[in-house]
CSV table of C-alpha atoms and ligand atoms in Angstrom, one decimal:
chain,number,residue,atom,x,y,z
A,1,UNK,CA,11.5,-31.1,-2.8
A,2,UNK,CA,14.8,-29.3,-3.2
A,3,UNK,CA,18.1,-30.9,-2.5
A,4,UNK,CA,18.5,-29.6,1.1
A,5,UNK,CA,15.0,-30.7,2.1
A,6,UNK,CA,15.6,-34.1,0.4
A,7,UNK,CA,18.9,-34.6,2.3
A,8,UNK,CA,17.3,-33.8,5.6
A,9,UNK,CA,14.4,-36.2,4.8
A,10,UNK,CA,16.7,-39.0,3.7
A,11,UNK,CA,19.0,-38.7,6.7
A,12,UNK,CA,16.1,-38.6,9.1
A,13,UNK,CA,14.5,-41.6,7.5
A,14,UNK,CA,17.7,-43.6,7.7
A,15,UNK,CA,18.4,-42.8,11.3
A,16,UNK,CA,14.9,-43.2,12.6
A,17,UNK,CA,12.1,-44.4,10.4
A,18,UNK,CA,9.4,-44.1,13.0
A,19,UNK,CA,9.5,-40.3,12.7
A,20,UNK,CA,9.0,-38.2,9.6
A,21,UNK,CA,8.7,-34.6,10.8
A,22,UNK,CA,11.9,-32.6,10.8
A,23,UNK,CA,12.7,-29.0,11.5
A,24,UNK,CA,13.7,-27.3,8.2
A,25,UNK,CA,17.2,-25.8,8.3
A,26,UNK,CA,17.4,-22.0,8.5
A,27,UNK,CA,18.7,-21.9,5.0
A,28,UNK,CA,15.7,-23.8,3.6
A,29,UNK,CA,13.1,-21.9,5.6
A,30,UNK,CA,14.7,-18.6,4.5
A,31,UNK,CA,14.3,-19.7,0.9
A,32,UNK,CA,10.7,-20.6,1.4
A,33,UNK,CA,10.0,-17.3,3.2
A,34,UNK,CA,11.9,-15.5,0.4
A,35,UNK,CA,9.1,-16.5,-1.9
A,36,UNK,CA,6.6,-14.4,-0.1
A,37,UNK,CA,8.8,-11.3,0.2
A,38,UNK,CA,10.6,-11.4,-3.1
A,39,UNK,CA,8.7,-12.7,-6.0
A,40,UNK,CA,10.2,-10.4,-8.6
A,41,UNK,CA,13.0,-7.9,-8.9
A,42,UNK,CA,10.7,-5.0,-8.1
A,43,UNK,CA,10.1,-6.5,-4.7
A,44,UNK,CA,13.8,-6.3,-4.0
A,45,UNK,CA,14.0,-2.7,-5.2
A,46,UNK,CA,11.0,-1.8,-2.9
A,47,UNK,CA,12.6,-3.4,0.2
A,48,UNK,CA,16.0,-1.8,-0.4
A,49,UNK,CA,14.6,1.7,-1.1
A,50,UNK,CA,12.3,1.5,1.9
A,51,UNK,CA,15.3,0.5,4.1
A,52,UNK,CA,17.2,3.5,2.8
A,53,UNK,CA,14.3,5.8,3.8
A,54,UNK,CA,14.0,4.1,7.2
A,55,UNK,CA,17.7,5.0,7.6
A,56,UNK,CA,16.8,8.7,7.1
A,57,UNK,CA,18.4,8.8,3.7
A,58,UNK,CA,17.7,11.9,1.6
A,59,UNK,CA,19.5,10.9,-1.5
A,60,UNK,CA,19.1,7.5,-3.0
A,61,UNK,CA,20.6,6.0,-6.2
A,62,UNK,CA,19.1,2.9,-7.7
A,63,UNK,CA,20.9,1.1,-10.4
A,64,UNK,CA,19.5,-1.9,-12.3
A,65,UNK,CA,20.7,-4.0,-15.2
A,66,UNK,CA,18.6,-6.4,-17.3
A,67,UNK,CA,15.4,-5.6,-15.5
A,68,UNK,CA,17.1,-6.2,-12.1
A,69,UNK,CA,17.9,-9.8,-12.9
A,70,UNK,CA,21.6,-9.1,-13.4
A,71,UNK,CA,22.0,-6.2,-11.0
A,72,UNK,CA,20.1,-4.2,-8.4
A,73,UNK,CA,22.2,-1.7,-6.5
A,74,UNK,CA,20.7,0.8,-4.0
A,75,UNK,CA,23.0,3.4,-2.5
A,76,UNK,CA,21.9,5.8,0.2
A,77,UNK,CA,23.2,8.6,2.4
A,78,UNK,CA,21.4,7.3,5.5
A,79,UNK,CA,22.8,6.7,8.9
A,80,UNK,CA,24.6,3.5,8.1
A,81,UNK,CA,25.0,0.4,10.2
A,82,UNK,CA,27.1,-0.2,13.4
A,83,UNK,CA,29.9,-2.7,12.6
A,84,UNK,CA,28.6,-4.9,15.4
A,85,UNK,CA,25.2,-5.1,13.7
A,86,UNK,CA,26.3,-5.8,10.1
A,87,UNK,CA,25.9,-9.6,10.2
A,88,UNK,CA,22.6,-9.3,12.0
A,89,UNK,CA,21.1,-7.5,9.0
A,90,UNK,CA,20.7,-10.8,7.1
A,91,UNK,CA,19.4,-12.8,10.1
A,92,UNK,CA,15.7,-13.6,9.9
A,93,UNK,CA,13.5,-11.6,12.2
A,94,UNK,CA,16.4,-9.3,13.1
A,95,UNK,CA,15.4,-5.6,13.1
A,96,UNK,CA,16.3,-2.3,14.6
A,97,UNK,CA,12.7,-1.0,14.0
A,98,UNK,CA,10.5,-2.7,16.6
A,99,UNK,CA,11.1,-4.4,19.9
A,100,UNK,CA,7.6,-5.5,20.8
A,101,UNK,CA,4.4,-6.5,18.8
A,102,UNK,CA,2.7,-3.3,20.1
A,103,UNK,CA,5.3,-1.3,18.3
A,104,UNK,CA,3.7,-2.4,15.0
A,105,UNK,CA,0.7,-0.2,15.8
A,106,UNK,CA,2.9,2.8,16.5
A,107,UNK,CA,5.1,2.3,13.5
A,108,UNK,CA,6.8,5.2,11.7
A,109,UNK,CA,9.1,3.1,9.6
A,110,UNK,CA,8.4,1.0,6.4
A,111,UNK,CA,10.1,-2.1,7.7
A,112,UNK,CA,9.6,-4.0,10.9
A,113,UNK,CA,9.5,-7.7,10.1
A,114,UNK,CA,13.2,-8.0,9.9
A,115,UNK,CA,13.0,-10.5,7.0
A,116,UNK,CA,13.7,-8.7,3.8
A,117,UNK,CA,17.5,-8.8,3.8
A,118,UNK,CA,17.4,-12.4,5.1
A,119,UNK,CA,15.1,-13.4,2.2
A,120,UNK,CA,16.9,-11.4,-0.5
A,121,UNK,CA,20.4,-12.6,0.5
A,122,UNK,CA,19.2,-16.2,0.4
A,123,UNK,CA,18.4,-16.0,-3.3
A,124,UNK,CA,21.2,-13.9,-4.8
A,125,UNK,CA,24.9,-12.9,-4.7
A,126,UNK,CA,24.5,-10.3,-2.0
A,127,UNK,CA,26.8,-7.5,-0.8
A,128,UNK,CA,26.1,-4.8,1.8
A,129,UNK,CA,28.7,-2.1,2.4
A,130,UNK,CA,27.9,0.3,5.3
A,131,UNK,CA,29.5,3.0,7.3
A,132,UNK,CA,28.1,4.7,10.4
A,133,UNK,CA,29.5,8.1,11.3
A,134,UNK,CA,32.5,7.6,13.6
A,135,UNK,CA,32.8,3.8,12.9
A,136,UNK,CA,34.6,1.7,10.4
A,137,UNK,CA,33.2,0.9,7.0
A,138,UNK,CA,32.5,-2.9,6.5
A,139,UNK,CA,31.3,-5.1,3.7
A,140,UNK,CA,29.2,-8.2,4.2
A,141,UNK,CA,29.1,-10.7,1.4
A,142,UNK,CA,26.9,-13.8,1.1
A,143,UNK,CA,26.1,-16.0,-1.8
A,144,UNK,CA,22.7,-17.7,-2.0
A,145,UNK,CA,22.3,-17.9,1.8
A,146,UNK,CA,25.8,-19.4,2.3
A,147,UNK,CA,28.1,-18.4,5.2
A,148,UNK,CA,28.5,-14.6,5.3
A,149,UNK,CA,31.9,-13.0,5.1
A,150,UNK,CA,32.6,-9.6,6.6
A,151,UNK,CA,35.6,-7.5,5.6
A,152,UNK,CA,36.8,-3.9,6.0
A,153,UNK,CA,35.9,-1.8,3.0
A,154,UNK,CA,36.2,1.7,1.8
A,155,UNK,CA,33.1,3.9,1.8
A,156,UNK,CA,31.5,7.1,2.9
A,157,UNK,CA,28.6,7.4,5.4
A,158,UNK,CA,25.6,5.4,4.2
A,159,UNK,CA,24.8,2.0,2.8
A,160,UNK,CA,25.2,0.3,-0.5
A,161,UNK,CA,23.4,-3.0,-1.1
A,162,UNK,CA,24.2,-4.9,-4.3
A,163,UNK,CA,22.1,-7.9,-5.5
A,164,UNK,CA,23.5,-9.9,-8.4
A,165,UNK,CA,22.2,-13.0,-10.2
A,166,UNK,CA,18.8,-12.8,-8.5
A,167,UNK,CA,17.1,-16.3,-8.2
A,168,UNK,CA,20.3,-17.8,-9.7
A,169,UNK,CA,19.8,-20.7,-7.3
A,170,UNK,CA,16.1,-21.1,-8.0
A,171,UNK,CA,15.6,-21.8,-11.7
A,172,UNK,CA,11.9,-22.6,-11.0
A,173,UNK,CA,11.3,-19.1,-9.7
A,174,UNK,CA,13.3,-17.5,-12.5
A,175,UNK,CA,11.1,-19.3,-15.0
A,176,UNK,CA,8.1,-17.5,-13.8
A,177,UNK,CA,9.6,-14.1,-14.3
A,178,UNK,CA,8.7,-12.0,-17.3
A,179,UNK,CA,11.1,-10.6,-19.9
A,180,UNK,CA,13.8,-8.2,-18.5
A,181,UNK,CA,12.0,-5.3,-20.1
A,182,UNK,CA,8.7,-6.2,-18.4
A,183,UNK,CA,10.6,-6.5,-15.0
A,184,UNK,CA,12.2,-3.2,-15.7
A,185,UNK,CA,8.8,-1.6,-16.3
A,186,UNK,CA,7.6,-2.8,-13.0
A,187,UNK,CA,10.6,-1.3,-11.2
A,188,UNK,CA,10.2,2.0,-13.0
A,189,UNK,CA,6.5,2.0,-12.1
A,190,UNK,CA,7.2,1.3,-8.4
A,191,UNK,CA,9.8,4.1,-8.2
A,192,UNK,CA,7.5,6.6,-9.9
A,193,UNK,CA,4.7,5.8,-7.5
A,194,UNK,CA,7.0,5.8,-4.5
A,195,UNK,CA,8.5,9.2,-5.5
A,196,UNK,CA,5.0,10.7,-6.1
A,197,UNK,CA,4.2,10.3,-2.4
A,198,UNK,CA,7.8,10.7,-1.0
A,199,UNK,CA,8.3,13.9,-2.9
A,200,UNK,CA,10.8,15.3,-0.4
A,201,UNK,CA,13.4,12.6,-1.4
A,202,UNK,CA,15.9,12.7,-4.1
A,203,UNK,CA,16.3,9.6,-6.3
A,204,UNK,CA,18.4,8.8,-9.3
A,205,UNK,CA,17.6,5.8,-11.4
A,206,UNK,CA,20.3,4.3,-13.6
A,207,UNK,CA,19.1,1.6,-16.1
A,208,UNK,CA,21.7,-0.4,-18.0
A,209,UNK,CA,24.4,2.2,-17.1
A,210,UNK,CA,22.4,5.2,-18.3
A,211,UNK,CA,20.6,7.7,-16.2
A,212,UNK,CA,16.9,7.0,-16.6
A,213,UNK,CA,15.6,9.8,-14.3
A,214,UNK,CA,16.6,12.1,-11.5
A,215,UNK,CA,14.2,13.6,-9.0
A,216,UNK,CA,15.6,16.4,-7.0
A,217,UNK,CA,15.1,16.8,-3.2
A,218,UNK,CA,12.3,18.8,-1.7
A,219,UNK,CA,10.0,19.2,-4.7
A,220,UNK,CA,6.4,20.1,-4.1
A,221,UNK,CA,3.9,17.3,-4.7
A,222,UNK,CA,2.4,19.1,-7.6
A,223,UNK,CA,5.8,19.6,-9.3
A,224,UNK,CA,6.7,16.0,-8.7
A,225,UNK,CA,3.4,14.8,-10.1
A,226,UNK,CA,3.7,17.0,-13.2
A,227,UNK,CA,6.9,15.2,-14.0
A,228,UNK,CA,5.7,11.7,-13.2
A,229,UNK,CA,2.3,11.9,-14.8
A,230,UNK,CA,3.6,14.1,-17.6
A,231,UNK,CA,0.3,16.0,-17.4
A,232,UNK,CA,-0.4,19.7,-16.8
A,233,UNK,CA,-4.1,19.4,-16.0
A,234,UNK,CA,-3.7,18.4,-12.4
A,235,UNK,CA,-4.5,20.2,-9.2
A,236,UNK,CA,-3.3,20.0,-5.6
A,237,UNK,CA,-5.4,19.5,-2.5
A,238,UNK,CA,-5.1,19.1,1.2
A,239,UNK,CA,-7.7,18.4,3.9
A,240,UNK,CA,-7.8,17.3,7.5
A,241,UNK,CA,-10.4,15.7,9.7
A,242,UNK,CA,-9.6,14.6,13.2
A,243,UNK,CA,-6.6,12.3,12.9
A,244,UNK,CA,-6.9,11.9,9.1
A,245,UNK,CA,-4.9,14.0,6.7
A,246,UNK,CA,-4.9,13.9,2.9
A,247,UNK,CA,-2.6,15.5,0.4
A,248,UNK,CA,-3.3,14.7,-3.2
A,249,UNK,CA,-2.7,15.7,-6.7
A,250,UNK,CA,-5.7,14.8,-9.0
A,251,UNK,CA,-6.5,15.5,-12.6
A,252,UNK,CA,-9.2,17.8,-13.8
A,253,UNK,CA,-12.2,16.0,-15.4
A,254,UNK,CA,-10.9,16.6,-19.0
A,255,UNK,CA,-8.2,14.0,-18.3
A,256,UNK,CA,-9.8,10.6,-18.9
A,257,UNK,CA,-7.7,7.4,-18.9
A,258,UNK,CA,-8.6,4.0,-20.1
A,259,UNK,CA,-7.0,2.3,-17.1
A,260,UNK,CA,-7.2,2.9,-13.4
A,261,UNK,CA,-3.6,2.2,-12.7
A,262,UNK,CA,-2.8,5.9,-12.6
A,263,UNK,CA,-4.6,6.1,-9.3
A,264,UNK,CA,-1.7,5.9,-6.9
A,265,UNK,CA,-2.4,5.4,-3.2
A,266,UNK,CA,-0.2,5.7,-0.2
A,267,UNK,CA,-0.6,5.7,3.5
A,268,UNK,CA,2.1,7.3,5.6
A,269,UNK,CA,4.4,7.2,2.6
A,270,UNK,CA,3.8,3.5,1.9
A,271,UNK,CA,2.5,2.8,-1.5
A,272,UNK,CA,-0.4,0.4,-1.2
A,273,UNK,CA,-3.1,-1.3,-3.2
A,274,UNK,CA,-6.6,-0.8,-1.8
A,275,UNK,CA,-9.9,-1.3,-3.6
A,276,UNK,CA,-11.9,0.8,-1.2
A,277,UNK,CA,-9.7,3.9,-1.6
A,278,UNK,CA,-9.5,3.4,-5.4
A,279,UNK,CA,-13.3,3.4,-5.4
A,280,UNK,CA,-13.4,6.5,-3.3
A,281,UNK,CA,-11.4,8.3,-6.0
A,282,UNK,CA,-13.4,6.9,-8.9
A,283,UNK,CA,-16.8,7.7,-7.3
A,284,UNK,CA,-15.8,11.3,-6.7
A,285,UNK,CA,-15.5,11.7,-10.5
A,286,UNK,CA,-18.7,9.8,-11.2
A,287,UNK,CA,-20.7,12.7,-12.6
A,288,UNK,CA,-17.7,14.1,-14.5
A,289,UNK,CA,-16.0,11.2,-16.2
A,290,UNK,CA,-17.9,8.6,-18.2
A,291,UNK,CA,-18.0,5.0,-16.9
A,292,UNK,CA,-15.0,3.0,-17.9
A,293,UNK,CA,-12.7,6.1,-17.9
A,294,UNK,CA,-10.5,7.0,-15.0
A,295,UNK,CA,-8.7,10.1,-13.6
A,296,UNK,CA,-5.0,10.4,-12.6
A,297,UNK,CA,-4.6,10.7,-8.9
A,298,UNK,CA,-1.8,10.5,-6.3
A,299,UNK,CA,-3.2,10.3,-2.9
A,300,UNK,CA,-1.1,10.6,0.2
A,301,UNK,CA,-3.0,9.8,3.4
A,302,UNK,CA,-1.6,10.3,6.8
A,303,UNK,CA,-3.2,8.3,9.5
A,304,UNK,CA,-2.2,7.6,13.1
A,305,UNK,CA,-0.5,4.1,12.9
A,306,UNK,CA,-2.9,2.9,15.7
A,307,UNK,CA,-5.8,3.2,13.2
A,308,UNK,CA,-4.5,0.6,10.8
A,309,UNK,CA,-2.7,-2.7,10.6
A,310,UNK,CA,0.2,-3.0,8.1
A,311,UNK,CA,1.0,-6.5,9.2
A,312,UNK,CA,-1.4,-8.3,7.0
A,313,UNK,CA,0.9,-9.2,4.1
A,314,UNK,CA,4.6,-10.0,4.0
A,315,UNK,CA,5.2,-7.6,1.2
A,316,UNK,CA,3.1,-4.9,3.1
A,317,UNK,CA,1.2,-4.0,0.0
A,318,UNK,CA,-2.1,-4.0,1.7
A,319,UNK,CA,-3.2,-2.5,5.0
A,320,UNK,CA,-6.3,-3.0,7.1
A,321,UNK,CA,-8.0,0.2,8.3
A,322,UNK,CA,-9.9,0.3,11.6
A,323,UNK,CA,-12.6,2.5,10.2
A,324,UNK,CA,-12.6,2.1,6.5
A,325,UNK,CA,-16.1,3.7,6.1
A,326,UNK,CA,-14.8,6.9,7.6
A,327,UNK,CA,-11.7,6.9,5.4
A,328,UNK,CA,-13.7,6.3,2.3
A,329,UNK,CA,-16.0,9.3,3.0
A,330,UNK,CA,-13.0,11.5,3.9
A,331,UNK,CA,-11.2,10.7,0.6
A,332,UNK,CA,-14.4,10.9,-1.4
A,333,UNK,CA,-15.5,14.2,0.2
A,334,UNK,CA,-12.0,15.8,-0.1
A,335,UNK,CA,-11.8,15.1,-3.8
A,336,UNK,CA,-15.4,16.0,-4.5
A,337,UNK,CA,-15.0,19.4,-2.8
A,338,UNK,CA,-11.9,20.2,-4.9
A,339,UNK,CA,-13.6,19.1,-8.1
A,340,UNK,CA,-16.7,21.2,-7.3
A,341,UNK,CA,-14.5,24.2,-6.7
A,342,UNK,CA,-13.1,23.7,-10.3
A,343,UNK,CA,-16.3,23.1,-12.1
A,344,UNK,CA,-19.2,24.5,-9.9
A,345,UNK,CA,-21.9,24.0,-12.5
A,346,UNK,CA,-21.4,20.3,-13.2
A,347,UNK,CA,-22.9,19.5,-9.8
A,348,UNK,CA,-26.1,21.7,-10.1
B,1,LIG,N1,20.0,1.0,4.0
B,1,LIG,C1,20.1,0.7,5.3
B,1,LIG,N2,20.7,1.6,6.1
B,1,LIG,C2,20.8,1.4,7.5
B,1,LIG,N3,20.4,0.2,8.0
B,1,LIG,C3,19.9,-0.7,7.3
B,1,LIG,C4,19.7,-0.5,5.8
B,1,LIG,N4,19.1,-1.6,5.4
B,1,LIG,C5,18.9,-2.5,6.4
B,1,LIG,N5,19.3,-1.9,7.5
B,1,LIG,C6,19.3,-2.5,8.9
B,1,LIG,O1,19.1,-3.9,8.7
B,1,LIG,C7,17.9,-4.4,9.4
B,1,LIG,C8,17.2,-5.5,8.7
B,1,LIG,O2,16.7,-5.0,7.5
B,1,LIG,P1,15.4,-5.7,6.8
B,1,LIG,O3,15.7,-7.2,6.7
B,1,LIG,O4,14.9,-5.0,5.7
B,1,LIG,O5,14.3,-5.7,8.0
B,1,LIG,P2,13.4,-4.4,8.5
B,1,LIG,O6,13.5,-3.3,7.5
B,1,LIG,O7,12.0,-5.0,8.5
B,1,LIG,O8,13.9,-4.1,9.9
B,1,LIG,C9,17.1,-3.1,9.6
B,1,LIG,O9,16.2,-3.2,10.7
B,1,LIG,C10,18.2,-2.0,9.7
B,1,LIG,O10,18.6,-1.9,11.1
B,2,LIG,MG1,13.3,-3.6,5.5
């Protein structure tokens, strides 16, 4: 039991020892919930980058130090936040993205649960500077879920979120983290995967004060994938079937990897993990790549939000499809067709 919970329990017990169930304070419940949303620095980066994109940002800068444990800073040129809303950003279940549960099934944004900033700000030294066009620029500061302070600040249109001393108040959580270089690798991997599918966006990553990479705006998916996969033997494909659309970059059969982690999946721009889709890709190469070897693939699926449920995991890493059999066949067939056009005789 942490100190807050212990205090509540002790006080309750002293005042009335015939009752032992107490409502947790907002601060304690935020910290518990934070565990589901932010387990590691990469989860913070993901939430902040997705917020920037939801705010229609086109240029994003991510800065990290010591694998994100010391510093994570995400700057965007998005629409910014109204001064009146700035404090609400760190309230739990406060969001500008949905109003009603049915909106979840018509979602065009990454966020909707309204809990990321509440969770993040409860486990770090947190600052959010934001300016909406025509309104004052403000900074909100909060330390480990303590009382937030809002002050006027200087800044241009957009938002800057700075996270310092992540999990500084939760030594138990910090103990579970890997080395800062391992945490950095996870962040770099997430950004690469995210930028493969969101190839219209520009993103600059600064690691320990040095530029790590810079992706320009409006690249083609193929150009973006060439840079990210560092591989020339890749081809581009698109296909459409009813309300399903796929755009993908896949490797030619000569490319054979030992691991399947270069199969990157996304649905409506959201990078996800999904065994069924990974299998659809692997199966399409079955007669071309020996078992135990894997292709490179970046798959971007576009599906009407009403055909899936993204609200199955707090970190939104998994989605549920209404008709997974149809989606499997669509991905499998689209890749197979492209591979057949490259190597017609392999399929005779
Ligand atoms: N970079 C940003 N630019 C503009 N608004 C933002 C940004 N980040 C957060 N917000 C605002 O703060 C709200 C809360 O953010 P968050 O806790 O991530 O929840 P969610 O994204 O699920 O709505 C958002 O709904 C949005 O209105
Ligand atoms: Mg969000």
